[in-house]
Amino acid sequence: MFHNVYVFLFAICFPALSQFLSKSGIYEFWNWFDDRTWYPLGRVIGGTVYPGLTLTAGTIWWLLNSLNIPLSVETVCVFTAPIFSANASWATYLLTKEAKGHGAGLMAATILAMVPSYISRSVAGSYDNEAVAIFALIFTFYLYVKTLNTGSLFYATLNALSYFYMVCSWGGYTFIINLIPMHVLLCIVTGRYSSRLYVAYAPLVVLGTLLAALVPVVGFNAVLTSEHFASFLVFIILHVVALVYYIKGLLTPRLFKVAMTFVLTVGLALCLAVVAILAALVASSPTKGWSGRSLSLLDPTYASKYIPIIASVSEHQPPTWPSYFMAINVLAFLVPAGIISCFLPLSDASSFSVLYLVTSVYFSGVMVRLMLVLAPAVCILSGIALSEAFNVLTRSMKFQRPISDDTLPTAGDSTPGSSSTATITTSTKNANIKKEKMGTISKERSSKKSRKETELVGSSPVRPEKEEKLCVLPSEASAMGILFLIMLCGLYVIHCVWAAAEAYSAPSIVLTSRSHDGLHVYDDFRESYAWLRHNTEVDDKVASWWDYGYQTTAMANRTVIVDNNTWNNTHIATVGTAMSSPEKGAWEIFNSLDVKYVLVVFGGLIGYPSDDINKFLWMVRIGGGEFPHIKEQDYLRDGNYRVDAQGTPTMLNCLMYKLCYYRFAETDGKGFDRARRYEIGRKHFKLTHFEEVFTTQHWMVRIYKLKPQKNRVRGKLKLKLKSSSKTSLMRKGAGKKNPWQ
């Protein structure tokens, strides 16, 4: 019913960070302690967020205001992603140009500008880390390949700085620091080592690691976590190989064998020592030094087993085949042709493009979010394939000559003014002219072909025509091929326009749906946040699942318990435990956190599938990971998650069920849940510790207030006073004589 629109929660929170940065400066931002989130813990912003996006928007705002262009911070944040999408296309052109020339670069840049996978994070208003991180990723790869082709230390320094910008922008920088060492190792193994390779890699590891350690959210993880160890190991191997090549140029072959044995022995011992040290460092860690997201990439089942908070995010789920078709469309059919083109001939730049594609295909198959990393690789290979295909087809049409019978000599063509020698001479001239044109197609074979054709012309003037016909495609086939490629590109453009218009252009916080009676707009989120902003106190605390934390902070201006930063798993588990507990137990947990309002998202009335009921099992799993009394099996009936009459008593009595389905049966008399398509199990019940204070028009957001604690001491005191007064009266009456006796 609803469009599959990703909710850009960062697009609401990060403008607030950028606004704070523009007003207070970078030092205040770096040390900013935000007490309006993660109550009562708070959060140190500088140490828990990647600052690249915020610093980029703040810098753009400062430059524009320095030029007397008075734009607000929010306006700059809205247009940051489109600006950097143009930069990403430019970086794609540069990277592809280094591999296969200007034509392939222009084609790849054009494809990237329209690919739906990247549009999802580059439309206006999409203010997320990937808005600038994808540009930094591609530009870092370009500078690495440029350094590899030129051996320039200038480009190597820029490469380290670009890598530093990527580290500041997104945690996906670990993809760079592992892919480049893989390519360096591939070049060494295949015998393609050169001084240019050393210049391209060594400064990146040294300078890039030092700069990465300056980012507070990364810090010493740049040298202590397993994601970075591969780069250090390849760094040592590169120096051993460089030393071997250096010694080879100084010594005789006999002495070189002796020296090589010594160098390899020492190098192998050094590598083993480094491996032993690294193994000792990671042995004490239960995850062997890997982060949870990295382990989820290496083992797709790891998150679901041990880190449910990572597995609960929809973007961290494996994609389906329709997801690939939606993200890259016909480019999937062009990629194999691009891979073949990269091997004809194979260079360092083209081998890097193939390696980039292979690794990104694997990672995108593990997490749908990493389609963003796959998109540039697919565009590069598709651009190369289209460029080579158009090049071959257009050259075939350019150099194709129709063979007519008038140009061929026959026995009856000899006249007094001509001879067979003149005919042979004429055909030889024609062959030489065509040989010069064909030389532009293949310069390496032109000299051999010219000698062979010269020998064959004297014996048979028809042979050069046949050989030329074998070098090019027929004009009809070339025309049909060009027409087919144009139609393929047209279909790709149509799909990209449709995807951008239908899936990524609507405001993410305002939901839309289409039915037989037209377009429906659901503005319940803003309605609920406006109510909180105008009907609650400034210091009131609001509890909800972490998905809505950023929105509540930014749009309702209220303190939240958890938000989308997800830096503290225990605090999130506490909220999940409260939602999974009976009403009284949940009230006690929320009351201990000083919570005054609880917000839940419910889609049963209008059929919205991404509500809290469908997310509830993840709350149970995350809560059960920290609090063992919460067990998932208590909420399942024969292994199935149900909220109808077959639901378990634990499920039908938990707080989440009650807050979502309270008074729901009154809407239609049956309590039919349109999102899950069945009638609910428990319809008529009352709330004893919570009271409903607001429900939006379409019941999508429901807000409840915690009832105050009953004054039990006062009630006991009244009972005690009443009983004591009654006893005293009886004693007084016992001393008096009844006058009626």
Short mmCIF file of C-alpha atoms in Angstrom, two decimals, residues 147-148 151 192-201:
data_model
loop_
_atom_site.label_atom_id
_atom_site.label_comp_id
_atom_site.label_asym_id
_atom_site.label_seq_id
_atom_site.Cartn_x
_atom_site.Cartn_y
_atom_site.Cartn_z
CA THR A 147 49.09 8.24 -8.03
CA LEU A 148 49.45 4.69 -9.29
CA GLY A 151 53.92 8.10 -9.26
CA ARG A 192 53.15 -5.64 -11.35
CA TYR A 193 55.20 -4.03 -8.58
CA SER A 194 56.72 -0.64 -9.36
CA SER A 195 57.94 2.44 -7.54
CA ARG A 196 54.61 4.06 -8.42
CA LEU A 197 52.82 1.40 -6.39
CA TYR A 198 55.01 2.17 -3.39
CA VAL A 199 54.36 5.91 -3.66
CA ALA A 200 50.63 5.30 -4.01
CA TYR A 201 50.32 3.14 -0.90
#
